[in-house]
PDB file of C-alpha atoms in Angstrom:
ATOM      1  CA  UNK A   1       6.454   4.686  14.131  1.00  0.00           C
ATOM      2  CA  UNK A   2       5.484   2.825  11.043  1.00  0.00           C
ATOM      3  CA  UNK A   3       8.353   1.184   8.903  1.00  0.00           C
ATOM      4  CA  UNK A   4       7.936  -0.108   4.934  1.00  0.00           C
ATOM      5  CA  UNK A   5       9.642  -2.146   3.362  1.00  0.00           C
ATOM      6  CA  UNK A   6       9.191  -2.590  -0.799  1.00  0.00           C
ATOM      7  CA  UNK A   7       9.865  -5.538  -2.801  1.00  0.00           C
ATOM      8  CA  UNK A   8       8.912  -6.882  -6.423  1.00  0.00           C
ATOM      9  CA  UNK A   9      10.491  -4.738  -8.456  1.00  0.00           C
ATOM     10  CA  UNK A  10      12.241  -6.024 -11.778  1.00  0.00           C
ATOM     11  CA  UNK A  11      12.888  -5.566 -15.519  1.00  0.00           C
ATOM     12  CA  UNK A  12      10.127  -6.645 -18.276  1.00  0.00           C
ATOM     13  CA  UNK A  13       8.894  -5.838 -21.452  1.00  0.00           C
ATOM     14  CA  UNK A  14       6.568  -2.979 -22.453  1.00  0.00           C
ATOM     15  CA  UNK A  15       2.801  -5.050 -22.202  1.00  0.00           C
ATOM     16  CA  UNK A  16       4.089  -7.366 -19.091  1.00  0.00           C
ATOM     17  CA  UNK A  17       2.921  -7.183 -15.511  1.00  0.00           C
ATOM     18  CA  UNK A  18       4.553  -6.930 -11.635  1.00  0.00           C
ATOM     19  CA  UNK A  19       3.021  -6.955  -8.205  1.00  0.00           C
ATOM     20  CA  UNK A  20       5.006  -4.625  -5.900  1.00  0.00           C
ATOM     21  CA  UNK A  21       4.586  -5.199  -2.385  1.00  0.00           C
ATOM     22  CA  UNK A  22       4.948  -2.847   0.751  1.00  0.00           C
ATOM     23  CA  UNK A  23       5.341  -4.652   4.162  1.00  0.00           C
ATOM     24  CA  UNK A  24       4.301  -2.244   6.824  1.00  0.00           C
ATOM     25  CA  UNK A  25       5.209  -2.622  10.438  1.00  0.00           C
ATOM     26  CA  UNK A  26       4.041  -2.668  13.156  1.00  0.00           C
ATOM     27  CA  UNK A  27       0.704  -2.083  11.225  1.00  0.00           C
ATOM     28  CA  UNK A  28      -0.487  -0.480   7.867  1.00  0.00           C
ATOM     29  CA  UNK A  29      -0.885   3.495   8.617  1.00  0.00           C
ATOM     30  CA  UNK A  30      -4.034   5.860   8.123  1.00  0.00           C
ATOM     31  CA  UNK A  31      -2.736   6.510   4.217  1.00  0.00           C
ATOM     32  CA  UNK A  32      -0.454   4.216   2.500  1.00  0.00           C
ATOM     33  CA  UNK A  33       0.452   5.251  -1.099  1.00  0.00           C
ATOM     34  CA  UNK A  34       3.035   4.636  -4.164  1.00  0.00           C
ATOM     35  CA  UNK A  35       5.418   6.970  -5.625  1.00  0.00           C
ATOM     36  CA  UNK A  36       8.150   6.683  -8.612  1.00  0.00           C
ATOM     37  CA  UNK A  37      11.034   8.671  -9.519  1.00  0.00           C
ATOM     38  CA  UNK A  38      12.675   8.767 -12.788  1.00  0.00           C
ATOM     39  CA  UNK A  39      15.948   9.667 -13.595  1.00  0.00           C
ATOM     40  CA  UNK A  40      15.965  13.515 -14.070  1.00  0.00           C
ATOM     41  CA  UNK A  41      12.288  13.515 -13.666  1.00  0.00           C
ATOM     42  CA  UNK A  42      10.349  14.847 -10.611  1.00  0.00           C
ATOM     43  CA  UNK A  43       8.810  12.132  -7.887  1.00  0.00           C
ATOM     44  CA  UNK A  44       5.264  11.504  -8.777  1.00  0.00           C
ATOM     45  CA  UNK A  45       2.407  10.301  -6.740  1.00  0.00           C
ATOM     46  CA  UNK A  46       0.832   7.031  -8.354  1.00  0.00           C
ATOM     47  CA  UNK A  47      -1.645   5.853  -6.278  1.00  0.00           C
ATOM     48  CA  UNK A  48      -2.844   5.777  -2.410  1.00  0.00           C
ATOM     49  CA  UNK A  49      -4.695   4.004  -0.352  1.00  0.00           C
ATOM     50  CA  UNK A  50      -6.727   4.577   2.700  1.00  0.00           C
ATOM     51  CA  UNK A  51      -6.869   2.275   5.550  1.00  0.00           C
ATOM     52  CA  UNK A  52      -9.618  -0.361   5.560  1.00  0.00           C
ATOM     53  CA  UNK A  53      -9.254  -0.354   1.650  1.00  0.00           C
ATOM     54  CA  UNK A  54     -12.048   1.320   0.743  1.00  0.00           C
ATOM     55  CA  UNK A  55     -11.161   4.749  -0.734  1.00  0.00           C
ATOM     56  CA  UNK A  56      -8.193   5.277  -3.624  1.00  0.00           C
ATOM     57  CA  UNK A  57      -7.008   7.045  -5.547  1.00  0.00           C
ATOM     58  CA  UNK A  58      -4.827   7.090  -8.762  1.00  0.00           C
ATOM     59  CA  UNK A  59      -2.434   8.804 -11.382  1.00  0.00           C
ATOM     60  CA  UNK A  60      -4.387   9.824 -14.779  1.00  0.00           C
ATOM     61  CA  UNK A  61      -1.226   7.957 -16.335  1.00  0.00           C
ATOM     62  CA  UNK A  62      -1.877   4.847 -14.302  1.00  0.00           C
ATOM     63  CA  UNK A  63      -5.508   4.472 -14.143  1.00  0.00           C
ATOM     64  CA  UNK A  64      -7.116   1.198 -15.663  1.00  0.00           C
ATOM     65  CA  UNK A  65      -3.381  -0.359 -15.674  1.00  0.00           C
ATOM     66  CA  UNK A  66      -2.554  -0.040 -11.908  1.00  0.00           C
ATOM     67  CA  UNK A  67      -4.111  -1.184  -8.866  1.00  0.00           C
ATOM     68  CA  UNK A  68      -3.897  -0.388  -5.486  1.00  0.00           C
ATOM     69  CA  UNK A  69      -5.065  -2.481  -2.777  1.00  0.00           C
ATOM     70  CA  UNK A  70      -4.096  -3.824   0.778  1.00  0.00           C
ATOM     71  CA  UNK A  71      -4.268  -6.901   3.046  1.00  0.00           C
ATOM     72  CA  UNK A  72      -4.545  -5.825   6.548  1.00  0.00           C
ATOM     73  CA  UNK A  73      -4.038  -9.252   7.925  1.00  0.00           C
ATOM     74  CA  UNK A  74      -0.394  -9.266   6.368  1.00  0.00           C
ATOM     75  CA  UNK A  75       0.243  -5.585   6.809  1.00  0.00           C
ATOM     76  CA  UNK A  76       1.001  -5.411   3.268  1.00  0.00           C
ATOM     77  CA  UNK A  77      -0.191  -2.947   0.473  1.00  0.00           C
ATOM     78  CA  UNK A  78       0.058  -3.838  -2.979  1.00  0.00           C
ATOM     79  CA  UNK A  79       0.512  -2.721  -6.496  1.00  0.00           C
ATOM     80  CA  UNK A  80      -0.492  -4.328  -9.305  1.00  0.00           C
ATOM     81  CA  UNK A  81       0.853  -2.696 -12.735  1.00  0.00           C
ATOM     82  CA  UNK A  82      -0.413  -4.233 -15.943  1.00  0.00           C
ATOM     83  CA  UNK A  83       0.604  -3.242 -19.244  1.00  0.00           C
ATOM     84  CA  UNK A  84       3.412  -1.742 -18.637  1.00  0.00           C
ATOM     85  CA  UNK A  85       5.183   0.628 -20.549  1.00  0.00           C
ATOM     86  CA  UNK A  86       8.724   2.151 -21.320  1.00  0.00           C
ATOM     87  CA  UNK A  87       7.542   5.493 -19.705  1.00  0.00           C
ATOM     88  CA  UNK A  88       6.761   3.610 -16.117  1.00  0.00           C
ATOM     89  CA  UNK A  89      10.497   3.002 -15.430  1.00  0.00           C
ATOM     90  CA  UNK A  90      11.320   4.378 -12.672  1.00  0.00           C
ATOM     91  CA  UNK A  91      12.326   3.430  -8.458  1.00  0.00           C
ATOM     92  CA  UNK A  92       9.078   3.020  -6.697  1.00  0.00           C
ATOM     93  CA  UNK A  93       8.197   3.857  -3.361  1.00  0.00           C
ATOM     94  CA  UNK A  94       6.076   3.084  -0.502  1.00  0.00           C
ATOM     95  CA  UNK A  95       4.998   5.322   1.622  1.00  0.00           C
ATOM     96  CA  UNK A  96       2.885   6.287   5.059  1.00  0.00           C
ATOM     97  CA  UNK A  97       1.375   8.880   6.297  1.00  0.00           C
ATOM     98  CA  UNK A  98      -1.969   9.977   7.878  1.00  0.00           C
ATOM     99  CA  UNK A  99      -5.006  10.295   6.872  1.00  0.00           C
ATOM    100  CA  UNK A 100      -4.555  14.095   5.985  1.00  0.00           C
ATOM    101  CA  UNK A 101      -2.079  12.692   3.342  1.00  0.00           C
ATOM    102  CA  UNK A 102      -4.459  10.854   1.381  1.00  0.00           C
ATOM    103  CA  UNK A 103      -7.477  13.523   1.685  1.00  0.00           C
ATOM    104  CA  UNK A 104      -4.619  16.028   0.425  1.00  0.00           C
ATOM    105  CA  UNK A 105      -3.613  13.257  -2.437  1.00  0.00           C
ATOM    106  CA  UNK A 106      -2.766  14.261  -5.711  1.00  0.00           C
ATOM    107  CA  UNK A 107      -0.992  12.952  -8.734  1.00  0.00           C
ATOM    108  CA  UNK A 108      -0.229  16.637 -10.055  1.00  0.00           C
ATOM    109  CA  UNK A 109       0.683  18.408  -6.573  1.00  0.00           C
ATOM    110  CA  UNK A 110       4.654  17.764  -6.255  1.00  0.00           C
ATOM    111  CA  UNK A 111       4.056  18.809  -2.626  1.00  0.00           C
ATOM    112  CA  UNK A 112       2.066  15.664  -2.084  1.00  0.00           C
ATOM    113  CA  UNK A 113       5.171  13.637  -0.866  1.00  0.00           C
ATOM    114  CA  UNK A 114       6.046  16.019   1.559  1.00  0.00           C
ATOM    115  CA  UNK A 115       2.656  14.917   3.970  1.00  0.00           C
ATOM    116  CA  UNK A 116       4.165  10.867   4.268  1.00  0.00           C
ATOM    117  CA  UNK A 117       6.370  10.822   7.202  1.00  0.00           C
ATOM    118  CA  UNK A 118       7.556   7.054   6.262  1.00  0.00           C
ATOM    119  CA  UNK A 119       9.322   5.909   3.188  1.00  0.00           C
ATOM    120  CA  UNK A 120      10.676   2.733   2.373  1.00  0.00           C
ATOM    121  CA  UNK A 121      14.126   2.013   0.437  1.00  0.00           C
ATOM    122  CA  UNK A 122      12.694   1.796  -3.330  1.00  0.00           C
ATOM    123  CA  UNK A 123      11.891  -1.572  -5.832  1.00  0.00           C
ATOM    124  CA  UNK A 124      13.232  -0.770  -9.183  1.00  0.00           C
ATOM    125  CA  UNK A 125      11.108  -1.300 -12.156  1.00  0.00           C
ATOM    126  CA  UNK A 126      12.789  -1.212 -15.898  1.00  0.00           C
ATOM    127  CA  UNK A 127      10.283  -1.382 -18.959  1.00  0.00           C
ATOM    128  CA  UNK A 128      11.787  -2.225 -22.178  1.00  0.00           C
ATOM    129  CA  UNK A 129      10.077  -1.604 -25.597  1.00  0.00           C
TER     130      UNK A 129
END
């Protein structure tokens, strides 16, 4: 069974950048995406990725700011969040799951976290205005 572990997390300032990283083992799964949970607030799905990299798919909140990509050859799936703002703090996760999860995918569908079968520990991220 696959394992993920998340790092790259941190504090900045509302317009900075981070690259979180998700270390899969022994190999990335069929579906590998990002969630984030703020306090009081409902987890959300921000972006997925299916293997090979070819297909994603993103939060409307996210989209043109975050990217979403993998390296197969280190196991590792990215994301890459650019001008960030007070409203993305939150505990991200990584997650796996097959490829039914991603085809099923969706920002909006709070069931959406149910279909990943791996999650990893969390990075924290902290925005500040």
């Amino acid at each position: 069974q696959v394992q993920v572990v998340e790092s790259g997390g941190g504090s900045v300032q509302a317009g900075g950048s981070l690259r979180l990283s998700c270390v899969a083992s022994p190999v990335i799964d069929s579906c590998m995406s990002w969630f984030r949970q703020a306090p009081g607030k409902q987890r959300e799905g921000v972006a997925a990725i299916y293997a090979g990299g070819g297909r994603t798919k993103y939060a409307e909140s996210v989209k043109g700011r975050f990217t979403i990509s993998q390296d197969n050859g280190k196991n590792t799936v990215y994301l890459q969040m650019n001008n960030l703002q007070p409203d993305d703090t939150a505990m991200y996760y990584c997650a796996a799951g097959t490829l039914w999860a991603c085809n099923t995918w969706s920002s909006s569908d709070p069931d959406t976290g149910t279909r990943f079968n791996t999650w990893g520990q969390g990075t924290q991220v902290t925005v500040s205005s």
